[in-house]
Structure formats: structure tokens, C-alpha cells
């Protein structure tokens, strides 16, 4: 085996962070998504969950994957805490599905459809079903932002301290 092939094999085996996997490279190329959080979608193709419909809980754009409510369930182990007397259990949790294995559900026919984007006369961008031509509206849940853990603790800086001017620059003579 040539030294270059051996070096590349070793790099790929070790999980070199400088060389992204092909799936991540393809996901990074995408600029627009037709599926967003709150959409009703159906699993298509040769996926084991094919034919099931559900609501999108989360879209993982970096990996080209979506998590659908109640679809593609798998057992997950939750560790217990012996100090508190809590036993470890197994919980069923949704796993992600690749973006190519799902389609939006047409609101008129309730069947999976591909979509295209169209700009209406008033200038609004909408998604249109290819099967029936119906406009697929963006879900209302998009208007509600998902916030990170917003618990304020004593170590957080107060708003009045953040906006306080603490440095006066050199005075011009």
C-alpha cells in the first residue's frame, strides 16, 4: 500500500476533525430548507417507519436530520441517583431521521408531497404543494422561539451593571 493511502486510511480511522464526513459536507452545502419545526411530515422510502406521520419537533440542519414526534422510537437508558433513591430506568425516545426520508404532508390530500417555493403578488414567500397546488403555511410554533435555559442565578451579571459605563477614554485636549 502506498504511503499516501496508508496515511489517509489512518486519518479517516482516527476521526480527524479537519476532514468532515461526506454527509456533513453535503448538509453544509444546503442554504434553504422546506421542512421546519412544527410541520406535519410523513416518513417515505425504504425506512422501517415508512408511512407514519408526525409533527417535527426539531430540525438538525448541520446533519440533515429531523426528529419527529412519536416516530422512530428507541429505548434510552436514564441513569439513576442512589443518593436520592432514584432507580435507573429505560425510556422510549425519538431518534432522528434523515431529511431525504421524509416529505411534507399536503393539507388537502393528507398525503406526502414535494414542495416548491413561490412569491405571491403581495411579496410573501410561500411553500406550494406539487401534487395539489395548495399553499402549505408555516406553522404557528415557529413564532415562539425556543429559549435556552433562562434561569438567573446569583453569579449572573445584572442588567444595570452591564450597561454601566466603566471606562472613560483618553480625554482630547
Tab-separated table of C-alpha atoms in Angstrom:
chain	number	residue	atom	x	y	z
A	1	UNK	CA	0.000	0.000	0.000
A	2	UNK	CA	1.358	3.401	-0.932
A	3	UNK	CA	2.287	5.726	1.921
A	4	UNK	CA	-0.386	8.272	0.938
A	5	UNK	CA	-3.170	5.674	1.011
A	6	UNK	CA	-1.956	4.400	4.371
A	7	UNK	CA	-1.822	7.932	5.773
A	8	UNK	CA	-5.376	8.712	4.552
A	9	UNK	CA	-6.649	5.409	5.973
A	10	UNK	CA	-5.126	6.243	9.364
A	11	UNK	CA	-6.559	9.776	9.263
A	12	UNK	CA	-10.061	8.513	8.471
A	13	UNK	CA	-9.837	5.800	11.131
A	14	UNK	CA	-8.838	8.219	13.887
A	15	UNK	CA	-11.745	10.554	13.178
A	16	UNK	CA	-9.678	13.545	12.126
A	17	UNK	CA	-11.770	16.667	12.871
A	18	UNK	CA	-10.184	18.540	9.952
A	19	UNK	CA	-11.783	16.197	7.416
A	20	UNK	CA	-15.605	16.294	7.747
A	21	UNK	CA	-17.624	13.209	6.863
A	22	UNK	CA	-19.361	13.237	3.456
A	23	UNK	CA	-22.846	13.549	4.983
A	24	UNK	CA	-21.788	16.634	6.948
A	25	UNK	CA	-20.226	18.160	3.825
A	26	UNK	CA	-23.498	17.719	1.928
A	27	UNK	CA	-25.505	19.213	4.806
A	28	UNK	CA	-23.237	22.260	4.890
A	29	UNK	CA	-23.967	22.958	1.191
A	30	UNK	CA	-27.709	23.470	1.795
A	31	UNK	CA	-28.910	27.048	2.032
A	32	UNK	CA	-32.697	26.641	2.222
A	33	UNK	CA	-34.927	24.095	3.915
A	34	UNK	CA	-38.529	23.232	3.068
A	35	UNK	CA	-39.177	21.478	6.383
A	36	UNK	CA	-39.271	23.492	9.604
A	37	UNK	CA	-40.181	22.836	13.246
A	38	UNK	CA	-43.931	22.273	13.653
A	39	UNK	CA	-44.576	20.895	10.142
A	40	UNK	CA	-46.608	17.729	9.623
A	41	UNK	CA	-44.474	15.246	7.692
A	42	UNK	CA	-44.568	11.596	6.639
A	43	UNK	CA	-41.730	9.079	6.512
A	44	UNK	CA	-41.191	7.789	2.968
A	45	UNK	CA	-38.940	5.362	1.137
A	46	UNK	CA	-37.464	2.142	2.500
A	47	UNK	CA	-37.274	3.365	6.093
A	48	UNK	CA	-38.692	0.905	8.689
A	49	UNK	CA	-41.102	3.622	9.906
A	50	UNK	CA	-42.334	4.336	6.356
A	51	UNK	CA	-45.895	5.649	6.159
A	52	UNK	CA	-46.019	7.123	9.665
A	53	UNK	CA	-46.935	10.792	10.049
A	54	UNK	CA	-45.965	13.179	12.811
A	55	UNK	CA	-45.034	16.719	13.789
A	56	UNK	CA	-41.417	17.901	13.528
A	57	UNK	CA	-40.004	18.548	16.997
A	58	UNK	CA	-36.515	19.575	15.941
A	59	UNK	CA	-34.551	20.171	12.741
A	60	UNK	CA	-30.819	19.388	12.918
A	61	UNK	CA	-29.523	21.326	9.913
A	62	UNK	CA	-25.841	20.515	10.455
A	63	UNK	CA	-26.580	16.810	9.999
A	64	UNK	CA	-29.517	16.971	7.528
A	65	UNK	CA	-31.811	15.256	10.046
A	66	UNK	CA	-35.200	15.816	11.707
A	67	UNK	CA	-36.792	14.497	14.904
A	68	UNK	CA	-40.487	13.608	14.542
A	69	UNK	CA	-42.895	13.332	17.451
A	70	UNK	CA	-43.826	9.684	18.139
A	71	UNK	CA	-41.880	8.256	15.165
A	72	UNK	CA	-38.636	6.222	15.138
A	73	UNK	CA	-38.767	5.477	18.867
A	74	UNK	CA	-35.825	3.749	20.574
A	75	UNK	CA	-35.024	2.825	24.172
A	76	UNK	CA	-32.705	5.199	26.015
A	77	UNK	CA	-31.149	4.449	29.382
A	78	UNK	CA	-31.657	7.066	32.094
A	79	UNK	CA	-29.169	6.701	34.929
A	80	UNK	CA	-30.411	6.777	38.496
A	81	UNK	CA	-29.116	8.558	41.573
A	82	UNK	CA	-28.506	6.234	44.550
A	83	UNK	CA	-28.100	9.185	46.931
A	84	UNK	CA	-31.641	10.362	46.206
A	85	UNK	CA	-33.008	6.817	45.953
A	86	UNK	CA	-33.913	7.161	42.263
A	87	UNK	CA	-33.544	3.989	40.194
A	88	UNK	CA	-32.248	3.973	36.653
A	89	UNK	CA	-34.873	3.290	34.002
A	90	UNK	CA	-35.244	2.756	30.289
A	91	UNK	CA	-37.278	5.398	28.433
A	92	UNK	CA	-38.534	5.355	24.827
A	93	UNK	CA	-37.275	8.432	22.972
A	94	UNK	CA	-37.470	9.689	19.374
A	95	UNK	CA	-34.395	9.233	17.184
A	96	UNK	CA	-33.548	11.440	14.246
A	97	UNK	CA	-34.410	10.571	10.633
A	98	UNK	CA	-32.500	11.781	7.590
A	99	UNK	CA	-34.096	14.678	5.720
A	100	UNK	CA	-34.285	12.645	2.483
A	101	UNK	CA	-36.548	10.049	4.137
A	102	UNK	CA	-39.391	12.483	4.905
A	103	UNK	CA	-41.837	14.615	2.902
A	104	UNK	CA	-44.261	17.343	3.899
A	105	UNK	CA	-47.908	16.295	4.112
A	106	UNK	CA	-50.285	18.017	1.679
A	107	UNK	CA	-53.027	19.773	3.703
A	108	UNK	CA	-55.746	18.870	1.157
A	109	UNK	CA	-54.980	15.219	0.383
A	110	UNK	CA	-53.203	14.330	3.663
A	111	UNK	CA	-50.550	12.504	1.609
A	112	UNK	CA	-46.802	13.203	1.270
A	113	UNK	CA	-45.823	15.722	-1.377
A	114	UNK	CA	-42.811	17.582	-2.651
A	115	UNK	CA	-42.915	21.362	-2.474
A	116	UNK	CA	-41.659	24.396	-4.326
A	117	UNK	CA	-41.395	27.978	-3.188
A	118	UNK	CA	-43.397	30.771	-4.778
A	119	UNK	CA	-43.624	34.523	-4.244
A	120	UNK	CA	-47.191	35.837	-4.177
A	121	UNK	CA	-48.354	39.212	-5.583
A	122	UNK	CA	-48.108	40.835	-2.144
A	123	UNK	CA	-44.441	39.745	-1.872
A	124	UNK	CA	-44.800	36.938	0.677
A	125	UNK	CA	-42.864	33.725	0.151
A	126	UNK	CA	-44.935	30.551	0.473
A	127	UNK	CA	-44.463	26.810	0.065
A	128	UNK	CA	-46.724	25.210	-2.543
A	129	UNK	CA	-47.614	21.515	-2.832
A	130	UNK	CA	-46.611	19.918	-6.142
A	131	UNK	CA	-49.495	17.415	-6.038
A	132	UNK	CA	-52.481	19.667	-5.342
A	133	UNK	CA	-51.077	23.192	-5.721
A	134	UNK	CA	-52.239	24.086	-2.198
A	135	UNK	CA	-50.267	26.598	-0.151
A	136	UNK	CA	-48.600	24.993	2.866
A	137	UNK	CA	-48.468	27.644	5.601
A	138	UNK	CA	-45.577	27.950	8.045
A	139	UNK	CA	-46.571	26.549	11.450
A	140	UNK	CA	-47.529	28.857	14.325
A	141	UNK	CA	-44.941	27.225	16.587
A	142	UNK	CA	-42.189	28.960	14.607
A	143	UNK	CA	-43.286	32.291	16.038
A	144	UNK	CA	-42.492	31.020	19.538
A	145	UNK	CA	-38.726	30.958	19.979
A	146	UNK	CA	-37.176	28.048	21.818
A	147	UNK	CA	-35.062	29.618	24.534
A	148	UNK	CA	-32.073	28.099	26.223
A	149	UNK	CA	-32.018	27.568	29.967
A	150	UNK	CA	-33.051	31.041	31.181
A	151	UNK	CA	-32.564	30.518	34.901
A	152	UNK	CA	-30.997	33.561	36.539
A	153	UNK	CA	-28.514	32.793	39.298
A	154	UNK	CA	-26.566	34.968	41.729
A	155	UNK	CA	-23.433	34.652	39.556
A	156	UNK	CA	-25.170	36.328	36.568
A	157	UNK	CA	-24.431	39.987	35.829
A	158	UNK	CA	-27.352	42.354	36.413
A	159	UNK	CA	-28.707	44.448	33.520
A	160	UNK	CA	-27.868	47.781	35.174
A	161	UNK	CA	-24.248	46.657	35.673
A	162	UNK	CA	-23.950	45.536	32.054
A	163	UNK	CA	-24.978	48.936	30.678
A	164	UNK	CA	-22.963	50.951	33.208
A	165	UNK	CA	-20.116	52.967	31.648
A	166	UNK	CA	-16.964	51.883	33.436
A	167	UNK	CA	-14.272	53.237	31.131
A	168	UNK	CA	-13.721	56.786	30.055
A	169	UNK	CA	-11.353	57.003	27.105
A	170	UNK	CA	-8.408	59.411	26.948
A	171	UNK	CA	-9.635	62.998	27.014
A	172	UNK	CA	-8.923	65.024	23.892
A	173	UNK	CA	-7.005	68.191	24.746
